[in-house]
Coordinates of C-alpha atoms in Angstrom, one line a residue:
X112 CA 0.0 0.0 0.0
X113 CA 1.4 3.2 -0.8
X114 CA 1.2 4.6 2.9
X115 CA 3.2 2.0 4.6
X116 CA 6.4 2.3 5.1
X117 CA 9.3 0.9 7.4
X118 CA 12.8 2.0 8.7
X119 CA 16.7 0.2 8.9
X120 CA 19.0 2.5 11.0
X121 CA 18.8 5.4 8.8
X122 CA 17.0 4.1 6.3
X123 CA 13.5 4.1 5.9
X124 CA 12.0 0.8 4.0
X125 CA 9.3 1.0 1.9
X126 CA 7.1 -2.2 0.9
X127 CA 6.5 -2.8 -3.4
X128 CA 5.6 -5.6 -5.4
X129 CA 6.9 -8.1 -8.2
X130 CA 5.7 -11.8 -8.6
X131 CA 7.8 -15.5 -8.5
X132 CA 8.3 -18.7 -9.8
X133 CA 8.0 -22.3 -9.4
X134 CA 10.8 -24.8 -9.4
X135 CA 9.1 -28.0 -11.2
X136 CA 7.8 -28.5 -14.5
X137 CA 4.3 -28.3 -13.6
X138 CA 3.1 -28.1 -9.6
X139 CA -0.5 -29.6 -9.6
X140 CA -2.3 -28.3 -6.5
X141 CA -6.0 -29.5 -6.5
X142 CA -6.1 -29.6 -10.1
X143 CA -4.7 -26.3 -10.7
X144 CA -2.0 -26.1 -12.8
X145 CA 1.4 -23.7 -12.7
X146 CA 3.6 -23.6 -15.4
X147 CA 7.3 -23.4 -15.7
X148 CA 9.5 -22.1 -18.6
X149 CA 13.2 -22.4 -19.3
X150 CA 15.2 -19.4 -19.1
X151 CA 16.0 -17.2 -22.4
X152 CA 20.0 -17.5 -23.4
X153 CA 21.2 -14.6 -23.6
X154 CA 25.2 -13.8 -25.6
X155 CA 27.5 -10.8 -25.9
X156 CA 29.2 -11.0 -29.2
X157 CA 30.9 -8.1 -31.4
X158 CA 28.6 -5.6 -32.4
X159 CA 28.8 -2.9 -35.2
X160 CA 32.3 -0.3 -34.9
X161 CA 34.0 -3.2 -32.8
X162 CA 31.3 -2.0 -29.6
X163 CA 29.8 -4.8 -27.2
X164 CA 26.1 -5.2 -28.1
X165 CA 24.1 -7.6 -26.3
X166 CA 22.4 -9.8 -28.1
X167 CA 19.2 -12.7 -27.8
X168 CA 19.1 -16.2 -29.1
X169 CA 15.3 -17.1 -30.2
X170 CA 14.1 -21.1 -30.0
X171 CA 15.6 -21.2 -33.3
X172 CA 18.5 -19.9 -32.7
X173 CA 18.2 -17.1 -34.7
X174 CA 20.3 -14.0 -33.1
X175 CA 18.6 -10.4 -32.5
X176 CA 20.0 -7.1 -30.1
X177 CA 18.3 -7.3 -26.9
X178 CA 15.1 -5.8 -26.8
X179 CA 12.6 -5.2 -24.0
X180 CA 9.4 -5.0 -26.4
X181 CA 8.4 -8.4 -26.6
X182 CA 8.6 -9.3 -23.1
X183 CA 7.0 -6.6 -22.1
X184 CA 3.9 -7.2 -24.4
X185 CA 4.2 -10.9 -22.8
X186 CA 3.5 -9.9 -19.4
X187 CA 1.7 -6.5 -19.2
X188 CA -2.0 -8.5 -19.2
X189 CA -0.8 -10.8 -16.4
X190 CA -0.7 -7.8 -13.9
X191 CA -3.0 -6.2 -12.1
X192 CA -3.5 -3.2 -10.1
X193 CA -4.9 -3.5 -6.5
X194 CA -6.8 -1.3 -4.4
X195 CA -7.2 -1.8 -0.8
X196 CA -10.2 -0.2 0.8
X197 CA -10.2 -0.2 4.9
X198 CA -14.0 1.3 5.3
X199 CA -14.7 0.1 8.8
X200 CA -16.5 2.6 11.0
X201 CA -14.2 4.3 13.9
X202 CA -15.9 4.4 17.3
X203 CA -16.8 8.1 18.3
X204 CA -16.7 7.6 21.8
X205 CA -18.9 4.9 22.6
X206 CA -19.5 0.9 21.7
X207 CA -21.2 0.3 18.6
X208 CA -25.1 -0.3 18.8
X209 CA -26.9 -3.4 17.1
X210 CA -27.0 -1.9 12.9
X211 CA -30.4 -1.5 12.2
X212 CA -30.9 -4.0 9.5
X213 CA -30.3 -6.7 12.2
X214 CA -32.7 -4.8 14.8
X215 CA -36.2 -6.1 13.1
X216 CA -33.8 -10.0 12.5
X217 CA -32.6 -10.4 16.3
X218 CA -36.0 -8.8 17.7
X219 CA -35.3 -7.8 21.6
X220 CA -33.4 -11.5 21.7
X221 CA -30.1 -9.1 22.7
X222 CA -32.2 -6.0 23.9
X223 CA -29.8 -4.5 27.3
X224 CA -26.8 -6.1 26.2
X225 CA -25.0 -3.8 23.8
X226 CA -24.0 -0.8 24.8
X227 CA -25.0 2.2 22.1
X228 CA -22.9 4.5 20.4
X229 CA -22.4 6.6 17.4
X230 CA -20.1 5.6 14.6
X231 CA -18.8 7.5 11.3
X232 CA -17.1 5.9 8.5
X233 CA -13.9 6.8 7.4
X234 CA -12.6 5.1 4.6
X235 CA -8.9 4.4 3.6
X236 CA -7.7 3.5 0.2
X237 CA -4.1 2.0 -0.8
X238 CA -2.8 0.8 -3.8
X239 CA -0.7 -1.7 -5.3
X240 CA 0.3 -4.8 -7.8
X241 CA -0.8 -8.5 -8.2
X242 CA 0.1 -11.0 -10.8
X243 CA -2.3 -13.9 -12.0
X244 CA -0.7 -17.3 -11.7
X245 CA -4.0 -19.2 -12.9
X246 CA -6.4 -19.3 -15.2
X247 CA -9.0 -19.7 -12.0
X248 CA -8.2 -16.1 -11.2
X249 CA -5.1 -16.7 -8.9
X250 CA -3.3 -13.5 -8.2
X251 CA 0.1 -13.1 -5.9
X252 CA 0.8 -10.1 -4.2
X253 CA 2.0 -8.5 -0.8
X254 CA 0.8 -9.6 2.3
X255 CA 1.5 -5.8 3.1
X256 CA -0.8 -4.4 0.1
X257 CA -4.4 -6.0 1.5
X258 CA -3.0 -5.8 5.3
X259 CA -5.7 -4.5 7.5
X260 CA -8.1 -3.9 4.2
X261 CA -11.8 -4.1 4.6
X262 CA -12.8 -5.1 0.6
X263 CA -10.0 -5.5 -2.4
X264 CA -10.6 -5.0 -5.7
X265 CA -8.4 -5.9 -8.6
X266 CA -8.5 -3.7 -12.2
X267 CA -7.1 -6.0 -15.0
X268 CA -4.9 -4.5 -17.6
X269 CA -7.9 -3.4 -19.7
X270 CA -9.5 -1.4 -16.8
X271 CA -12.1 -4.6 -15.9
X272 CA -12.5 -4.4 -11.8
X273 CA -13.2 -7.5 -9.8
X274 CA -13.8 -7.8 -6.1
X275 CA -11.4 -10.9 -5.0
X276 CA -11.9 -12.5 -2.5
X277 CA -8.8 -13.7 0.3
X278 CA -7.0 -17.3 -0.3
X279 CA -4.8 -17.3 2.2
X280 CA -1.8 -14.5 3.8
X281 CA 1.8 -15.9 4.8
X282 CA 3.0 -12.4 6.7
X283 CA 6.5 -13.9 7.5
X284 CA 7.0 -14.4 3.5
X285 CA 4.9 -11.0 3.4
X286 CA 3.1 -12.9 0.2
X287 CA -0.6 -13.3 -0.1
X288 CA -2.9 -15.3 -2.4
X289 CA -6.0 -13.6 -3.9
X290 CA -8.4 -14.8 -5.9
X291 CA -10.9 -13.1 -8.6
X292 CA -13.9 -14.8 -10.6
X293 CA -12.9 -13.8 -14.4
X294 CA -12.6 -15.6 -17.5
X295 CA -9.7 -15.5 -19.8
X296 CA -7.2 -14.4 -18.3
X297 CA -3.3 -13.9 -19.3
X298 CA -1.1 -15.6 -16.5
X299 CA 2.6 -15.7 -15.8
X300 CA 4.6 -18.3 -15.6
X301 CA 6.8 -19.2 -12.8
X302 CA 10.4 -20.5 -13.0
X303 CA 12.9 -21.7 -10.6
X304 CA 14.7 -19.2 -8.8
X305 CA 17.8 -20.6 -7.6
X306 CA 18.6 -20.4 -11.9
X307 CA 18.4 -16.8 -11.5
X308 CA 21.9 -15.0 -11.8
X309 CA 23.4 -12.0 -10.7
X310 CA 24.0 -9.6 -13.7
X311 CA 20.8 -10.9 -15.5
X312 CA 18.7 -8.2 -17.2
X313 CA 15.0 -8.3 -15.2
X314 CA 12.4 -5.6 -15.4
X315 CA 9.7 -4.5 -12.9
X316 CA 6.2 -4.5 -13.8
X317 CA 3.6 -2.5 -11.8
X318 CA 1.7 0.4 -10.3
X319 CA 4.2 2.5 -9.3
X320 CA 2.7 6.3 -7.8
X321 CA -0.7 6.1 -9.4
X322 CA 1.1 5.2 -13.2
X323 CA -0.6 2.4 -14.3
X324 CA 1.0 -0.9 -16.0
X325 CA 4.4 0.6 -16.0
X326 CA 7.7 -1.6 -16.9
X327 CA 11.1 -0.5 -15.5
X328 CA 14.4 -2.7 -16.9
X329 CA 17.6 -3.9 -14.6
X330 CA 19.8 -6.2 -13.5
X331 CA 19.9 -8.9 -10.6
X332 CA 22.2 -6.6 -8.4
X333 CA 22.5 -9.2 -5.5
X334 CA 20.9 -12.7 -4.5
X335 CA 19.5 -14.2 -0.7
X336 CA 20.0 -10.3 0.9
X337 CA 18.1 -9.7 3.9
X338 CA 16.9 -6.6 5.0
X339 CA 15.8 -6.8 8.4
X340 CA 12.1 -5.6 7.7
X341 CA 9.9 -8.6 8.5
X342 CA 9.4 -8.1 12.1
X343 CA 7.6 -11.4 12.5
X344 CA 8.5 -13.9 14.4
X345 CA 9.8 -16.7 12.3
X346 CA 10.2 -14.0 9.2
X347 CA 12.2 -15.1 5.6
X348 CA 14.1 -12.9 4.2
X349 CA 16.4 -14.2 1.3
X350 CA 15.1 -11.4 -1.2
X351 CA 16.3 -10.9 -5.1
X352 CA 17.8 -7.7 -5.2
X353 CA 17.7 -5.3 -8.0
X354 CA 18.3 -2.0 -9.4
X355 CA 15.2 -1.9 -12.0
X356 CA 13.5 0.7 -10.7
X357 CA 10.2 0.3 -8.4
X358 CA 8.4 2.7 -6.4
X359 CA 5.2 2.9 -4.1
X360 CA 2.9 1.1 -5.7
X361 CA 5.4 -1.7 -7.0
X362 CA 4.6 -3.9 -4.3
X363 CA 3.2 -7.3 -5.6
X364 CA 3.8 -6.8 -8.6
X365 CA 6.1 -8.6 -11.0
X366 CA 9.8 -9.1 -11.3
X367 CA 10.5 -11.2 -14.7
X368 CA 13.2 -12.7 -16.7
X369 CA 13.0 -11.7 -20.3
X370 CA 11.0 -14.7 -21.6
X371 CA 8.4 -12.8 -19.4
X372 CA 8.5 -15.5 -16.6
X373 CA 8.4 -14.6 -12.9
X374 CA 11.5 -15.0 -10.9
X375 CA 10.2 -12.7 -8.0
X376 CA 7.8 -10.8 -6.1
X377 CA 8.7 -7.2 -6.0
X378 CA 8.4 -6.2 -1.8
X379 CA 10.6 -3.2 -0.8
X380 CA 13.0 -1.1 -1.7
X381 CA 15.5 1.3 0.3
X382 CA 15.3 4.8 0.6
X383 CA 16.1 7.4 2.0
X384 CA 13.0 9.8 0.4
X385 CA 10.7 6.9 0.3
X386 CA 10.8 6.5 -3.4
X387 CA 13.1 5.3 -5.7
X388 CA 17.5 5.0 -5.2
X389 CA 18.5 2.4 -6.5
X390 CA 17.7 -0.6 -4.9
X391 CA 15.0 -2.9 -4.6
X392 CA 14.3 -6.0 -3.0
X393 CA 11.9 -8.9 -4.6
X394 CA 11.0 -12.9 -2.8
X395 CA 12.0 -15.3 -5.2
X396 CA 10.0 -17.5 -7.1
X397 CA 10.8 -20.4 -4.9
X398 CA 9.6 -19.1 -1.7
X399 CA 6.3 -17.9 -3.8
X400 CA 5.5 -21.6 -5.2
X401 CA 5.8 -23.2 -2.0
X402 CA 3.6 -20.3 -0.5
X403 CA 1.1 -20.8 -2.6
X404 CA 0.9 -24.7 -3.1
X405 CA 0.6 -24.7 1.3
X406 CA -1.9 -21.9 0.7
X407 CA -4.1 -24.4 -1.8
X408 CA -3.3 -27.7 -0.2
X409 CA -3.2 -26.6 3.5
X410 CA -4.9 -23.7 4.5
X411 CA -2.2 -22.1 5.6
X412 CA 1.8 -21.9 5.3
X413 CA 3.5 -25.3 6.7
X414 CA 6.8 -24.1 7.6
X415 CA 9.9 -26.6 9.0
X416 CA 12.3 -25.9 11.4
X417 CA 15.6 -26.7 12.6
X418 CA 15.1 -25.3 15.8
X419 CA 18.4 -23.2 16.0
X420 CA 19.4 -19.7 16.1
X421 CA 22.1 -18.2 13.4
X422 CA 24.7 -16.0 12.4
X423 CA 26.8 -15.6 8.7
X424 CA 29.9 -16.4 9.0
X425 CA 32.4 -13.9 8.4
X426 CA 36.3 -12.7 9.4
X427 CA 35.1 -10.9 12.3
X428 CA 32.9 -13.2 13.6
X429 CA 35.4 -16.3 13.1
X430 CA 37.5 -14.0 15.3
X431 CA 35.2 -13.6 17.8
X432 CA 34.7 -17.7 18.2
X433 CA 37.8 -18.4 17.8
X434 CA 37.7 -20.8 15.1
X435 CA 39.5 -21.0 11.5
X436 CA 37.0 -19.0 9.0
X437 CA 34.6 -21.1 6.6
X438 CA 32.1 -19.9 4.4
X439 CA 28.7 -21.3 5.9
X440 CA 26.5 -20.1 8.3
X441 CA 27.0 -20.1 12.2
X442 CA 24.9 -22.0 14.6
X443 CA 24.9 -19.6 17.6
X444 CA 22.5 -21.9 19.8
X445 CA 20.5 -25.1 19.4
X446 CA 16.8 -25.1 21.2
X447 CA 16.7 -28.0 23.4
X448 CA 14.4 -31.1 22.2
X449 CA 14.8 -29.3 18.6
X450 CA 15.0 -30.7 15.1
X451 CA 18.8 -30.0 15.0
X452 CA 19.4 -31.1 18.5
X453 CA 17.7 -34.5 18.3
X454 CA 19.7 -35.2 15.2
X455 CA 23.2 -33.9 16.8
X456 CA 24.0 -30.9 15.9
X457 CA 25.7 -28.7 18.3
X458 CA 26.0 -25.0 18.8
X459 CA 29.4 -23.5 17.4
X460 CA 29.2 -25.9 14.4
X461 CA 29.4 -24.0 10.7
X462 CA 26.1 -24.9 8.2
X463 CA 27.9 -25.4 4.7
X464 CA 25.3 -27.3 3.1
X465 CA 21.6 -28.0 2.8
X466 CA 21.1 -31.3 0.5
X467 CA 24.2 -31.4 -1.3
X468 CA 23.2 -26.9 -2.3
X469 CA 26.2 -24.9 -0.9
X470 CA 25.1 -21.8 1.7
X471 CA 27.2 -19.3 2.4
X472 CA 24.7 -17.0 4.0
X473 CA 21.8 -16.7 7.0
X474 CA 19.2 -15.5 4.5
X475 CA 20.2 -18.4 1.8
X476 CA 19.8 -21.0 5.0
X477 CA 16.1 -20.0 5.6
X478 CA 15.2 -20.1 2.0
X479 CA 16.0 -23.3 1.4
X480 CA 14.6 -24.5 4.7
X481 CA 11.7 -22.4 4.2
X482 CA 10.6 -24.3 1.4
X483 CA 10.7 -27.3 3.3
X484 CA 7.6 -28.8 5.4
X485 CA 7.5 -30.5 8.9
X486 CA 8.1 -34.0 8.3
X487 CA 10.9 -33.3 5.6
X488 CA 14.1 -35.0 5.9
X489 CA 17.0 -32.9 4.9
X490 CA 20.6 -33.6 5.1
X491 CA 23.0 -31.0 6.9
X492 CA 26.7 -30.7 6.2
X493 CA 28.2 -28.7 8.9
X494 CA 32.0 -27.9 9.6
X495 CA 32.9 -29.0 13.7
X496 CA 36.3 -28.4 14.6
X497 CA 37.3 -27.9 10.9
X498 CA 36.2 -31.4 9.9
X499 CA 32.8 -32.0 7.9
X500 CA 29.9 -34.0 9.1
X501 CA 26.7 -35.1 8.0
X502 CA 23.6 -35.4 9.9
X503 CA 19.8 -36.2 8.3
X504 CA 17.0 -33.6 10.2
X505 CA 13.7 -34.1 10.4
X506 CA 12.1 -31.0 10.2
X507 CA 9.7 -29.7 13.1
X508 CA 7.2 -27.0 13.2
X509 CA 6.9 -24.5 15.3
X510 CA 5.0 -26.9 18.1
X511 CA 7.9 -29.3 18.3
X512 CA 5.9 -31.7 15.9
X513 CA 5.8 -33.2 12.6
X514 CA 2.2 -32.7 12.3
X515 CA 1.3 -30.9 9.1
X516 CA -2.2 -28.5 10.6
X517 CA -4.8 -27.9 8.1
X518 CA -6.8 -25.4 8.4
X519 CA -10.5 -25.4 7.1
X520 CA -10.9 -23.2 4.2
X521 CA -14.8 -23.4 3.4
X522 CA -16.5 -21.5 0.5
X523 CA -18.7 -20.2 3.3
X524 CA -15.9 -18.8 5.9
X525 CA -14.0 -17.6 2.7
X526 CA -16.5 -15.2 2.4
X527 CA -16.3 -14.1 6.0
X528 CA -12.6 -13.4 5.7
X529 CA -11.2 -15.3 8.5
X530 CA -9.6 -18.2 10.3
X531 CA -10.9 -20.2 12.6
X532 CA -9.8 -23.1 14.8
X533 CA -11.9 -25.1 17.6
X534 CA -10.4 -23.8 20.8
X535 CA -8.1 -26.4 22.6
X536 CA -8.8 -27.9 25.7
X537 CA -6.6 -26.1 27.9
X538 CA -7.4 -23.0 27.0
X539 CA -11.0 -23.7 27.3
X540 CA -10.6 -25.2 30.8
X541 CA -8.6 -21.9 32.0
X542 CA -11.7 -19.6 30.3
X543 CA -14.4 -22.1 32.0
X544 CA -15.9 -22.9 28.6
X545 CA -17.1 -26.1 27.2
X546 CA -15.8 -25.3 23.9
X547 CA -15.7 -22.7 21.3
X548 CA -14.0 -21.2 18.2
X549 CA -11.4 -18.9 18.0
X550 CA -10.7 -16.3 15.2
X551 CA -6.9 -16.5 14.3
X552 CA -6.6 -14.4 11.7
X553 CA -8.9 -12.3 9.9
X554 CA -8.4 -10.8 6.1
X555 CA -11.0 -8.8 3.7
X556 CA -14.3 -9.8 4.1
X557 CA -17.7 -9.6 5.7
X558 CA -16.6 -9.8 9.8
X559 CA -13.8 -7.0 8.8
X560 CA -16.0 -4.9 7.2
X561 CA -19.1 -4.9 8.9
X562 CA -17.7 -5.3 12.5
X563 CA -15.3 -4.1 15.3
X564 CA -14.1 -8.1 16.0
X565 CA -10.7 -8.2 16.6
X566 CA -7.9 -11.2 16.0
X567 CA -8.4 -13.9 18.9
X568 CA -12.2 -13.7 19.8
X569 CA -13.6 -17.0 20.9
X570 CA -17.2 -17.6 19.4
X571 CA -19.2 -19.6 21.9
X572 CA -22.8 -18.9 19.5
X573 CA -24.7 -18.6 16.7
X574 CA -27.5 -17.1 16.4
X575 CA -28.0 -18.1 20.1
X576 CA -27.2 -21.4 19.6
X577 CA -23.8 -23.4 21.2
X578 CA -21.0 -24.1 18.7
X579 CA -18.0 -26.8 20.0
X580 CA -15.5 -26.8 16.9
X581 CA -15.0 -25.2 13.6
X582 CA -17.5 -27.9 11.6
X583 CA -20.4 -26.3 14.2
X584 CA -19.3 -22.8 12.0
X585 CA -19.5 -23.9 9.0
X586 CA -23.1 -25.9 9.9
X587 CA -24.7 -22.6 11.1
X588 CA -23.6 -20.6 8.0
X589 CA -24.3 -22.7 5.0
X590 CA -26.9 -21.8 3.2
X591 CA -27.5 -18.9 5.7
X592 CA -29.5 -15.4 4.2
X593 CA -30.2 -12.3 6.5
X594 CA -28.4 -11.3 9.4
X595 CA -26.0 -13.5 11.8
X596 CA -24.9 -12.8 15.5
X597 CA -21.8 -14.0 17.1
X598 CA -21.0 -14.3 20.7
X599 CA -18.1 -14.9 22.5
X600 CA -15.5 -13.1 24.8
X601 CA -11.9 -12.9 24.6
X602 CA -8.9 -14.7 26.2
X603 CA -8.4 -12.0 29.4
X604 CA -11.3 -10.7 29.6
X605 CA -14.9 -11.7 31.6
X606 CA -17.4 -10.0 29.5
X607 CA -19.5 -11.2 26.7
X608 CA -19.4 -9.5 23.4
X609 CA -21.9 -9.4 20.2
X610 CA -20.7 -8.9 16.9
X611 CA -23.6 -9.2 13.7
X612 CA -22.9 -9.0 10.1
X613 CA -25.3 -9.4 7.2
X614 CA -24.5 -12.6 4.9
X615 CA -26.3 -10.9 1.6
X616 CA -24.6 -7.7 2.5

């Protein structure tokens, strides 16, 4: 969105766009199909007066000078602009009264119990990129770009608008999967990022202050550079860095090798005047298809772990330990009953490979971990005490487990824009409930829009009646017209809140 922004030291960070690709021939989640390409060869030879010219080799070999007009025809149709709309009412001093379409549905059934106040709507708007993956209306973009947004609504290259509807976010990826119902669409293909190459001409393709469909050309200045800007809590950060320009407005939108094929998801840049320097940052293609495929499959992003804290290795810090210097990645501390620690590894040894792929950096370590689920076995080379040793890891999640948690994604909660799970036992022993539902996370959509409900409420009922697990939400909304009411509390607190919504609104 273009009024987000974030700040490194002295620099301030600014969130943009650009989309990624997928490392297998062809990724069939649920019957949707992704494509890959191979990348475009591209030679220098001798051009006219003795000058350096570079130059393209078509499928048939045939030569031409590098041109940016034919892949920029390719992709233009494949992104989208997005507009973020927050239009949520702001309390003006008091807690919000039962709306009155839902007064003549409820009746006096919750007369007393919700406190009046007025309210006046102020909406937001923000802006920003998406590209479409999928003939089904698939679109990639920020998780950034719909953050926080009441309703999104994507305008196609020839100015069609859509309301989409929210797949699924990943914030620690800062990627998000949207969807719109459209027909004939022009998607992008994604391609395996690790192929990518530093030097390689890429261009940009997005919504940069307002312009629309706008393409800026460059070069893959850097590879796996972190930034520090994903303050989450098990944040990835191994971004594709370039110097094709991208501005506010950029973010989600494309970053593509010139067959027109997506190698990344433009995210941020850095600045010092919050547009564009010089440098901007995109998630490869990698981290994208594995995003996306958990976001189809799952529900929601399954992410492994080794359970360990790190550090690149450089002269300095081989210094500091005390140890001869080798290009790898640190292990600083190994969590007790961990992945790592259950198959040996110890703190102080040096990560130098991940399956047989050399790493020489932190950010180049969660990447390829990052695409890895709990459950996966993957063998770790480490250097101890300057000799190498091999150890197989199975990967954990974040529980300690190798459970992979789905999460129920139901046409019907789609449409209220959030996630649920049943509430577990412990926590509904220390509330005194005999069961409930509680709102993890919740994106564009229907509770967002028309309500004041906030991340972790429990719902207890529906419409007055007792729900136990998520299946009991689902049940009570199928099929459901006219106006719903929700009660619950919140973890902390002892009273009982209301929150309605209209399912035709």
């Amino acid at each position: 969105m273009t009024n987000n922004s974030r700040s490194t030291s002295n620099w301030k960070v600014y969130l943009f766009s650009a989309i990624i690709a997928l490392a297998v021939s062809f990724a069939v989640i649920k019957g949707y199909e992704f494509t890959q390409k191979d990348k475009v060869t591209i030679t220098q030879v001798k051009g006219v007066e003795g000058k350096q010219v570079l130059y393209t080799a078509d499928e048939d070999g045939n030569i031409k000078p590098l041109d940016f007009t034919d892949t920029s025809k390719e992709v233009l149709d494949a992104v989208v602009h997005i507009k973020s709309i927050q239009t949520r009412s702001q309390s003006m001093g008091g807690a919000r009264e039962l709306p009155d379409p839902f007064k003549e549905f409820f009746g006096d059934m919750f007369k007393g119990q919700i406190p009046e106040g007025g309210m006046q709507s102020q909406p937001m708007v923000g802006t920003g990129s998406g590209v479409i993956i999928n003939e089904k209306g698939y679109i990639v973009t920020n998780n950034h770009v719909i953050d926080n947004a009441d309703e999104v609504e994507v305008t196609l290259y020839n100015n069609e608008s859509y309301k989409a509807k929210v797949i699924g976010t990943d914030p620690t990826t800062d990627l998000a999967l949207i969807q719109i119902d459209a027909d004939d669409l022009k998607t992008m293909a994604l391609v395996n990022s690790d192929d990518v190459e530093v030097g390689e001409w890429v261009l940009a393709v997005g919504n940069p202050l307002g312009l629309n469909s706008t393409v800026t050309a460059g070069i893959v200045s850097a590879k796996a550079r972190s930034i520090h800007i994903n303050k989450e809590k098990f944040a990835v950060e191994s971004f594709i860095q370039t110097d094709a320009a991208i501005n506010p407005g950029n973010s989600g939108g494309a970053l593509v090798n010139l067959e027109g094929n997506l190698v990344g998801i433009n995210t941020a840049i850095a600045s010092r005047t919050g547009t564009y320097t010089g440098y901007g940052f995109a998630v490869p293609s990698n981290i994208v298809t594995k995003v996306v495929e958990d976001l189809l499959k799952y529900g929601n992003v399954q992410r492994g772990m080794l359970g360990v804290s790190i550090r690149t290795m450089d002269g300095s810090l081989a210094k500091e330990k005390d140890v001869e210097f080798s290009k790898g990645v640190w292990i600083e501390q190994v969590g007790e009953n961990s992945a790592a620690d259950k198959a040996g590894i110890e703190s102080g040894d040096i990560i130098i490979k991940v399956d047989d792929v050399l790493v020489g950096t932190s950010p180049r370590l969660q990447e390829l971990i990052a695409s890895k689920r709990p459950g996966d076995e993957v063998r770790i080379t480490v250097k101890r005490k300057g000799k190498e040793k091999e150890f197989d890891v199975v990967l954990e999640n974040a529980n300690g487990t190798t459970d992979i948690v789905k999460r129920e994604k139901k046409e019907v909660l789609n449409l209220l824009g959030a996630d649920f799970e049943t509430l577990n036992s412990e926590l509904a022993e220390k509330l005194d409930l005999d069961g409930g539902v509680q709102v993890t996370r919740l994106y564009p959509g229907k509770i967002r829009k028309q309500t004041q409900m906030r991340e972790g409420f429990i719902i207890t009922h529906i419409d007055g009646k007792k729900v136990k697990d998520v299946e009991d939400v689902a049940k009570a909304l199928e099929g459901k017209s006219g106006g719903v009411m929700l009660q619950g509390t919140y973890e902390g607190s002892s009273e009982t809140y209301y929150y309605a919504f209209g399912m035709d609104s």
